[in-house]
GROMACS .gro file of C-alpha atoms in nm:
model
  379
    1UNK     CA    1   0.004   0.013   0.007
    2UNK     CA    2   0.106   0.332  -0.070
    3UNK     CA    3   0.180   0.511   0.245
    4UNK     CA    4  -0.051   0.849   0.356
    5UNK     CA    5   0.074   1.149   0.380
    6UNK     CA    6   0.290   1.186   0.049
    7UNK     CA    7   0.164   1.390  -0.216
    8UNK     CA    8   0.109   1.162  -0.532
    9UNK     CA    9   0.247   1.320  -0.919
   10UNK     CA   10   0.049   1.273  -1.217
   11UNK     CA   11   0.128   0.918  -1.383
   12UNK     CA   12   0.248   1.076  -1.778
   13UNK     CA   13   0.127   0.765  -1.992
   14UNK     CA   14   0.174   1.034  -2.268
   15UNK     CA   15   0.573   0.950  -2.300
   16UNK     CA   16   0.613   0.590  -2.407
   17UNK     CA   17   0.911   0.409  -2.280
   18UNK     CA   18   1.128   0.379  -2.636
   19UNK     CA   19   1.447   0.275  -2.584
   20UNK     CA   20   1.387   0.132  -2.275
   21UNK     CA   21   1.662   0.043  -1.984
   22UNK     CA   22   1.997  -0.096  -2.013
   23UNK     CA   23   2.190  -0.277  -1.694
   24UNK     CA   24   2.573  -0.277  -1.704
   25UNK     CA   25   2.866  -0.305  -1.510
   26UNK     CA   26   3.026  -0.005  -1.460
   27UNK     CA   27   3.339  -0.083  -1.630
   28UNK     CA   28   3.185  -0.196  -1.931
   29UNK     CA   29   2.985   0.164  -2.004
   30UNK     CA   30   3.107   0.320  -2.329
   31UNK     CA   31   3.190   0.666  -2.427
   32UNK     CA   32   2.807   0.766  -2.514
   33UNK     CA   33   2.723   0.622  -2.196
   34UNK     CA   34   2.975   0.788  -1.974
   35UNK     CA   35   2.933   1.124  -2.201
   36UNK     CA   36   2.508   1.117  -2.153
   37UNK     CA   37   2.542   1.035  -1.805
   38UNK     CA   38   2.777   1.341  -1.759
   39UNK     CA   39   2.523   1.571  -1.972
   40UNK     CA   40   2.273   1.461  -1.754
   41UNK     CA   41   2.457   1.558  -1.420
   42UNK     CA   42   2.516   1.895  -1.523
   43UNK     CA   43   2.142   1.912  -1.585
   44UNK     CA   44   1.982   1.763  -1.298
   45UNK     CA   45   2.277   1.768  -1.001
   46UNK     CA   46   2.063   2.051  -0.811
   47UNK     CA   47   1.846   1.792  -0.681
   48UNK     CA   48   2.042   1.478  -0.688
   49UNK     CA   49   2.433   1.563  -0.649
   50UNK     CA   50   2.476   1.239  -0.482
   51UNK     CA   51   2.387   1.027  -0.811
   52UNK     CA   52   2.593   1.262  -1.026
   53UNK     CA   53   2.860   1.072  -1.257
   54UNK     CA   54   3.138   1.207  -1.079
   55UNK     CA   55   3.025   1.131  -0.750
   56UNK     CA   56   2.883   0.795  -0.828
   57UNK     CA   57   3.197   0.701  -0.992
   58UNK     CA   58   3.462   0.766  -0.716
   59UNK     CA   59   3.227   0.554  -0.542
   60UNK     CA   60   3.225   0.269  -0.780
   61UNK     CA   61   3.604   0.342  -0.839
   62UNK     CA   62   3.734   0.308  -0.450
   63UNK     CA   63   3.428   0.070  -0.301
   64UNK     CA   64   3.357  -0.190  -0.592
   65UNK     CA   65   3.663  -0.356  -0.691
   66UNK     CA   66   3.432  -0.654  -0.768
   67UNK     CA   67   3.227  -0.474  -0.981
   68UNK     CA   68   2.888  -0.581  -0.820
   69UNK     CA   69   2.688  -0.307  -0.895
   70UNK     CA   70   2.517  -0.260  -1.160
   71UNK     CA   71   2.431   0.050  -1.377
   72UNK     CA   72   2.088   0.131  -1.500
   73UNK     CA   73   2.079   0.356  -1.781
   74UNK     CA   74   1.714   0.464  -1.923
   75UNK     CA   75   1.759   0.607  -2.273
   76UNK     CA   76   1.467   0.799  -2.509
   77UNK     CA   77   1.421   0.683  -2.871
   78UNK     CA   78   1.713   0.944  -2.958
   79UNK     CA   79   1.959   0.717  -2.749
   80UNK     CA   80   1.976   1.013  -2.463
   81UNK     CA   81   2.031   0.944  -2.142
   82UNK     CA   82   1.761   1.043  -1.863
   83UNK     CA   83   1.790   0.856  -1.603
   84UNK     CA   84   2.030   0.644  -1.404
   85UNK     CA   85   2.016   0.429  -1.098
   86UNK     CA   86   2.311   0.228  -0.937
   87UNK     CA   87   2.155  -0.102  -0.802
   88UNK     CA   88   2.358  -0.406  -0.651
   89UNK     CA   89   2.230  -0.753  -0.613
   90UNK     CA   90   2.152  -0.901  -0.258
   91UNK     CA   91   2.052  -1.170  -0.004
   92UNK     CA   92   1.920  -1.041   0.291
   93UNK     CA   93   1.717  -0.755   0.370
   94UNK     CA   94   1.821  -0.674   0.760
   95UNK     CA   95   1.774  -1.011   0.921
   96UNK     CA   96   1.519  -1.119   0.645
   97UNK     CA   97   1.615  -1.383   0.332
   98UNK     CA   98   1.515  -1.167   0.062
   99UNK     CA   99   1.726  -1.153  -0.293
  100UNK     CA  100   1.652  -0.817  -0.432
  101UNK     CA  101   1.788  -0.503  -0.582
  102UNK     CA  102   1.959  -0.247  -0.347
  103UNK     CA  103   2.047   0.058  -0.415
  104UNK     CA  104   2.389   0.246  -0.414
  105UNK     CA  105   2.512   0.287  -0.021
  106UNK     CA  106   2.810   0.434   0.118
  107UNK     CA  107   2.862   0.608   0.429
  108UNK     CA  108   3.011   0.915   0.241
  109UNK     CA  109   2.664   0.949   0.015
  110UNK     CA  110   2.402   1.108   0.228
  111UNK     CA  111   2.089   1.078  -0.049
  112UNK     CA  112   1.977   0.766  -0.241
  113UNK     CA  113   1.745   0.935  -0.492
  114UNK     CA  114   1.850   0.849  -0.856
  115UNK     CA  115   1.925   1.089  -1.095
  116UNK     CA  116   1.622   1.195  -1.354
  117UNK     CA  117   1.561   1.438  -1.596
  118UNK     CA  118   1.275   1.683  -1.483
  119UNK     CA  119   0.938   1.580  -1.648
  120UNK     CA  120   1.046   1.193  -1.726
  121UNK     CA  121   1.014   1.061  -1.367
  122UNK     CA  122   0.695   0.807  -1.486
  123UNK     CA  123   0.850   0.711  -1.781
  124UNK     CA  124   1.193   0.657  -1.612
  125UNK     CA  125   1.024   0.419  -1.312
  126UNK     CA  126   0.831   0.220  -1.582
  127UNK     CA  127   1.121   0.132  -1.731
  128UNK     CA  128   1.298   0.046  -1.464
  129UNK     CA  129   1.037  -0.188  -1.305
  130UNK     CA  130   0.987  -0.338  -1.678
  131UNK     CA  131   1.365  -0.378  -1.661
  132UNK     CA  132   1.390  -0.553  -1.347
  133UNK     CA  133   1.079  -0.780  -1.380
  134UNK     CA  134   1.239  -0.877  -1.734
  135UNK     CA  135   1.572  -0.969  -1.558
  136UNK     CA  136   1.463  -1.281  -1.374
  137UNK     CA  137   1.752  -1.355  -1.152
  138UNK     CA  138   1.543  -1.436  -0.836
  139UNK     CA  139   1.521  -1.053  -0.690
  140UNK     CA  140   1.199  -1.022  -0.569
  141UNK     CA  141   1.184  -0.647  -0.468
  142UNK     CA  142   1.352  -0.276  -0.535
  143UNK     CA  143   1.504  -0.123  -0.198
  144UNK     CA  144   1.623   0.204  -0.162
  145UNK     CA  145   1.730   0.375   0.088
  146UNK     CA  146   1.743   0.783   0.183
  147UNK     CA  147   1.500   0.860  -0.058
  148UNK     CA  148   1.353   1.244   0.053
  149UNK     CA  149   1.022   1.241   0.118
  150UNK     CA  150   0.916   1.555  -0.076
  151UNK     CA  151   1.173   1.445  -0.402
  152UNK     CA  152   0.976   1.474  -0.734
  153UNK     CA  153   1.178   1.100  -0.813
  154UNK     CA  154   1.014   0.996  -0.477
  155UNK     CA  155   0.677   1.076  -0.556
  156UNK     CA  156   0.670   0.939  -0.932
  157UNK     CA  157   0.876   0.591  -0.754
  158UNK     CA  158   0.563   0.563  -0.544
  159UNK     CA  159   0.310   0.710  -0.820
  160UNK     CA  160   0.413   0.424  -1.060
  161UNK     CA  161   0.427   0.124  -0.829
  162UNK     CA  162   0.040   0.214  -0.701
  163UNK     CA  163  -0.078   0.261  -1.071
  164UNK     CA  164   0.128  -0.114  -1.193
  165UNK     CA  165  -0.079  -0.219  -0.869
  166UNK     CA  166   0.284  -0.326  -0.669
  167UNK     CA  167   0.340  -0.395  -0.346
  168UNK     CA  168   0.491  -0.104  -0.140
  169UNK     CA  169   0.624  -0.083   0.191
  170UNK     CA  170   0.802   0.190   0.353
  171UNK     CA  171   1.083  -0.005   0.564
  172UNK     CA  172   1.217   0.331   0.786
  173UNK     CA  173   1.163   0.681   0.815
  174UNK     CA  174   1.388   0.974   0.962
  175UNK     CA  175   1.444   1.325   0.912
  176UNK     CA  176   1.739   1.578   0.947
  177UNK     CA  177   1.828   1.893   0.959
  178UNK     CA  178   1.751   2.139   0.698
  179UNK     CA  179   1.685   2.514   0.572
  180UNK     CA  180   1.345   2.492   0.325
  181UNK     CA  181   1.236   2.748   0.089
  182UNK     CA  182   0.982   2.947   0.227
  183UNK     CA  183   0.720   3.165   0.017
  184UNK     CA  184   0.756   3.460   0.256
  185UNK     CA  185   1.088   3.487   0.386
  186UNK     CA  186   1.431   3.453   0.297
  187UNK     CA  187   1.661   3.180   0.393
  188UNK     CA  188   1.583   3.144   0.794
  189UNK     CA  189   1.905   3.169   0.950
  190UNK     CA  190   1.833   3.260   1.284
  191UNK     CA  191   1.452   3.108   1.271
  192UNK     CA  192   1.370   2.960   1.539
  193UNK     CA  193   1.668   3.029   1.769
  194UNK     CA  194   1.568   3.198   2.101
  195UNK     CA  195   1.735   3.549   2.214
  196UNK     CA  196   1.924   3.369   2.479
  197UNK     CA  197   2.049   3.111   2.208
  198UNK     CA  198   2.140   3.405   1.975
  199UNK     CA  199   2.330   3.575   2.265
  200UNK     CA  200   2.499   3.266   2.361
  201UNK     CA  201   2.632   3.231   1.990
  202UNK     CA  202   2.742   3.589   1.977
  203UNK     CA  203   2.913   3.541   2.325
  204UNK     CA  204   3.134   3.261   2.182
  205UNK     CA  205   3.277   3.479   1.884
  206UNK     CA  206   3.346   3.777   2.143
  207UNK     CA  207   3.547   3.548   2.367
  208UNK     CA  208   3.713   3.371   2.106
  209UNK     CA  209   3.827   3.736   1.954
  210UNK     CA  210   3.919   3.848   2.323
  211UNK     CA  211   4.138   3.505   2.392
  212UNK     CA  212   4.261   3.478   2.026
  213UNK     CA  213   4.214   3.774   1.796
  214UNK     CA  214   3.956   3.825   1.528
  215UNK     CA  215   3.864   3.503   1.340
  216UNK     CA  216   3.801   3.504   0.992
  217UNK     CA  217   3.618   3.254   0.745
  218UNK     CA  218   3.798   3.186   0.385
  219UNK     CA  219   3.615   3.012   0.129
  220UNK     CA  220   3.854   2.840  -0.140
  221UNK     CA  221   3.891   3.033  -0.477
  222UNK     CA  222   3.853   2.849  -0.784
  223UNK     CA  223   4.207   2.921  -0.866
  224UNK     CA  224   4.331   2.790  -0.497
  225UNK     CA  225   4.503   2.532  -0.425
  226UNK     CA  226   4.262   2.216  -0.342
  227UNK     CA  227   4.506   1.972  -0.269
  228UNK     CA  228   4.649   2.155  -0.008
  229UNK     CA  229   4.272   2.259   0.134
  230UNK     CA  230   4.231   1.832   0.135
  231UNK     CA  231   4.543   1.746   0.299
  232UNK     CA  232   4.460   2.038   0.581
  233UNK     CA  233   4.111   1.879   0.627
  234UNK     CA  234   4.212   1.545   0.643
  235UNK     CA  235   4.467   1.625   0.907
  236UNK     CA  236   4.262   1.838   1.118
  237UNK     CA  237   3.980   1.559   1.109
  238UNK     CA  238   4.220   1.270   1.197
  239UNK     CA  239   4.376   1.479   1.488
  240UNK     CA  240   4.017   1.468   1.664
  241UNK     CA  241   3.798   1.226   1.788
  242UNK     CA  242   3.727   1.036   1.447
  243UNK     CA  243   4.092   0.954   1.413
  244UNK     CA  244   4.121   0.791   1.800
  245UNK     CA  245   3.828   0.591   1.693
  246UNK     CA  246   3.914   0.495   1.346
  247UNK     CA  247   3.649   0.647   1.168
  248UNK     CA  248   3.821   1.004   1.013
  249UNK     CA  249   3.859   0.967   0.601
  250UNK     CA  250   4.226   0.930   0.665
  251UNK     CA  251   4.179   0.635   0.886
  252UNK     CA  252   4.042   0.443   0.560
  253UNK     CA  253   4.270   0.463   0.220
  254UNK     CA  254   3.934   0.402   0.013
  255UNK     CA  255   3.756   0.657   0.223
  256UNK     CA  256   4.051   0.930   0.173
  257UNK     CA  257   4.110   0.848  -0.192
  258UNK     CA  258   3.737   0.870  -0.225
  259UNK     CA  259   3.694   1.206  -0.046
  260UNK     CA  260   3.990   1.381  -0.257
  261UNK     CA  261   3.833   1.264  -0.592
  262UNK     CA  262   3.500   1.407  -0.500
  263UNK     CA  263   3.652   1.697  -0.389
  264UNK     CA  264   3.860   1.763  -0.647
  265UNK     CA  265   3.607   1.708  -0.934
  266UNK     CA  266   3.304   1.923  -0.738
  267UNK     CA  267   3.590   2.212  -0.711
  268UNK     CA  268   3.656   2.210  -1.098
  269UNK     CA  269   3.311   2.211  -1.186
  270UNK     CA  270   3.225   2.507  -0.943
  271UNK     CA  271   2.979   2.282  -0.730
  272UNK     CA  272   3.135   2.256  -0.383
  273UNK     CA  273   3.192   2.509  -0.122
  274UNK     CA  274   3.539   2.465   0.060
  275UNK     CA  275   3.584   2.643   0.358
  276UNK     CA  276   3.800   2.721   0.658
  277UNK     CA  277   3.776   2.956   0.986
  278UNK     CA  278   4.091   3.080   1.100
  279UNK     CA  279   4.210   3.296   1.424
  280UNK     CA  280   4.559   3.388   1.495
  281UNK     CA  281   4.693   3.207   1.177
  282UNK     CA  282   4.546   2.858   1.280
  283UNK     CA  283   4.279   2.656   1.126
  284UNK     CA  284   4.047   2.550   1.363
  285UNK     CA  285   3.749   2.458   1.133
  286UNK     CA  286   3.680   2.351   0.832
  287UNK     CA  287   3.368   2.233   0.604
  288UNK     CA  288   3.217   2.141   0.239
  289UNK     CA  289   2.914   2.166   0.127
  290UNK     CA  290   2.797   2.069  -0.257
  291UNK     CA  291   2.622   2.381  -0.416
  292UNK     CA  292   2.358   2.331  -0.751
  293UNK     CA  293   2.149   2.561  -0.894
  294UNK     CA  294   2.086   2.717  -0.532
  295UNK     CA  295   2.068   2.398  -0.362
  296UNK     CA  296   2.282   2.333  -0.084
  297UNK     CA  297   2.401   1.989   0.041
  298UNK     CA  298   2.640   1.936   0.339
  299UNK     CA  299   2.915   1.708   0.300
  300UNK     CA  300   3.200   1.700   0.572
  301UNK     CA  301   3.319   1.963   0.831
  302UNK     CA  302   3.587   1.891   1.125
  303UNK     CA  303   3.731   2.116   1.390
  304UNK     CA  304   4.044   2.173   1.633
  305UNK     CA  305   3.945   1.992   1.939
  306UNK     CA  306   4.182   2.265   2.125
  307UNK     CA  307   3.920   2.525   2.078
  308UNK     CA  308   3.597   2.342   2.153
  309UNK     CA  309   3.491   2.542   2.407
  310UNK     CA  310   3.408   2.815   2.139
  311UNK     CA  311   3.216   2.602   1.941
  312UNK     CA  312   3.385   2.643   1.619
  313UNK     CA  313   3.161   2.443   1.388
  314UNK     CA  314   2.899   2.629   1.462
  315UNK     CA  315   3.087   2.968   1.466
  316UNK     CA  316   3.172   2.856   1.090
  317UNK     CA  317   2.831   2.730   1.031
  318UNK     CA  318   2.666   3.056   1.093
  319UNK     CA  319   2.902   3.196   0.864
  320UNK     CA  320   2.840   2.956   0.607
  321UNK     CA  321   2.458   3.049   0.639
  322UNK     CA  322   2.560   3.452   0.632
  323UNK     CA  323   2.654   3.434   0.284
  324UNK     CA  324   2.376   3.211   0.173
  325UNK     CA  325   2.228   3.537  -0.047
  326UNK     CA  326   2.602   3.598  -0.221
  327UNK     CA  327   2.605   3.166  -0.290
  328UNK     CA  328   2.249   3.190  -0.398
  329UNK     CA  329   2.136   2.937  -0.196
  330UNK     CA  330   1.787   2.882  -0.156
  331UNK     CA  331   1.735   2.597   0.054
  332UNK     CA  332   1.983   2.322   0.205
  333UNK     CA  333   2.000   1.975   0.334
  334UNK     CA  334   2.206   1.909   0.582
  335UNK     CA  335   2.277   1.591   0.539
  336UNK     CA  336   2.356   1.572   0.890
  337UNK     CA  337   2.244   1.255   1.128
  338UNK     CA  338   1.908   1.256   1.259
  339UNK     CA  339   2.096   1.260   1.612
  340UNK     CA  340   2.316   1.540   1.521
  341UNK     CA  341   2.229   1.795   1.850
  342UNK     CA  342   2.444   2.089   1.700
  343UNK     CA  343   2.269   2.150   1.380
  344UNK     CA  344   1.944   1.996   1.499
  345UNK     CA  345   1.918   2.313   1.762
  346UNK     CA  346   2.015   2.557   1.470
  347UNK     CA  347   1.788   2.452   1.244
  348UNK     CA  348   1.432   2.387   1.330
  349UNK     CA  349   1.315   2.249   1.040
  350UNK     CA  350   1.308   1.913   0.930
  351UNK     CA  351   1.370   1.711   0.604
  352UNK     CA  352   1.196   1.354   0.592
  353UNK     CA  353   1.373   1.070   0.441
  354UNK     CA  354   1.212   0.700   0.360
  355UNK     CA  355   1.396   0.357   0.313
  356UNK     CA  356   1.121   0.190   0.014
  357UNK     CA  357   1.083  -0.161  -0.084
  358UNK     CA  358   0.895  -0.209  -0.430
  359UNK     CA  359   0.764  -0.573  -0.500
  360UNK     CA  360   0.889  -0.708  -0.841
  361UNK     CA  361   0.653  -0.892  -1.100
  362UNK     CA  362   0.837  -1.172  -1.133
  363UNK     CA  363   0.721  -1.549  -1.097
  364UNK     CA  364   0.657  -1.553  -0.701
  365UNK     CA  365   0.785  -1.288  -0.629
  366UNK     CA  366   0.502  -1.086  -0.461
  367UNK     CA  367   0.467  -1.405  -0.213
  368UNK     CA  368   0.839  -1.378  -0.139
  369UNK     CA  369   0.803  -0.983  -0.094
  370UNK     CA  370   0.491  -1.042   0.190
  371UNK     CA  371   0.624  -1.325   0.372
  372UNK     CA  372   0.968  -1.157   0.406
  373UNK     CA  373   0.807  -0.798   0.509
  374UNK     CA  374   0.514  -0.993   0.740
  375UNK     CA  375   0.861  -1.164   0.942
  376UNK     CA  376   1.030  -0.832   0.904
  377UNK     CA  377   0.750  -0.682   1.139
  378UNK     CA  378   0.712  -1.003   1.356
  379UNK     CA  379   1.112  -0.966   1.436
   0.00000   0.00000   0.00000
């Protein structure tokens, strides 16, 4: 059943599925595939930046050495790419045995929505479902995590599944801090903050200046040395609690390499803002976030624990949002954990994300899907 509370989109039956969906390994994509994916990334990166070719390519390069993932490319009658999803076959859904297709998962990828050209959402899902039904490799479902409830591609997924009579299960819901557009207000930097909290934040700035000098926020320019910024970030993050816990990017060669590739690629495209908060000639906080056509997506941040009493991460965050107008940001997804108290206390708005499972129309697939969902609920 399609869950209540989600706006449904009109199923577009006027656009026929012409050339269909091709499913291939990443290493088997040809030059035309890659060029089409790159063009689509330029067109649709504003709301699916984590599905862009330069981001997904880095993930697969460093985290898929065996080529387990499949690239699903939807093309029109002229061979032009209008949708891309990355899937991998999986044998279990949590504790429950269920062969299914799972969306690309990586701890550095904070949205699971596929890359789809605006206006082609229904055709994309119609073609995807038909291709996965036809595969016949024993998979009973398509499972996608971190799908924003307000996203056009998520709404189209639910609508198309409903139109085709497919079983749908929302496996999980969670939300995270966001700055969402308002019809009658600018980006609400201080919305929801009490006067006491605002006074506390201003006092931190004054205390930092009194003890160490005035703080300055620097954004890396297109001609600046991106590798030096990356090195500084990895060093600062590794010097803190993440380094001690072994969860810093630099603690895992593949994670560090992914970070380098993604930040370099995004910087070359002008699609990322890399910032540092300096005081007394010392960097005390760093942050990076993606930019695309007025949308901001949080990526990575770190701070010097020697300055923890001044909350340098919060001071940098407030400077970032103070430059929102200049950066042309109209909405911002923090991409933070739902339990991240620091940003939750600053940004009162929330973006809901769903983990969704859709049954395929393969032999016995619906029966296996229903049995697995019942077992999962019982567990």
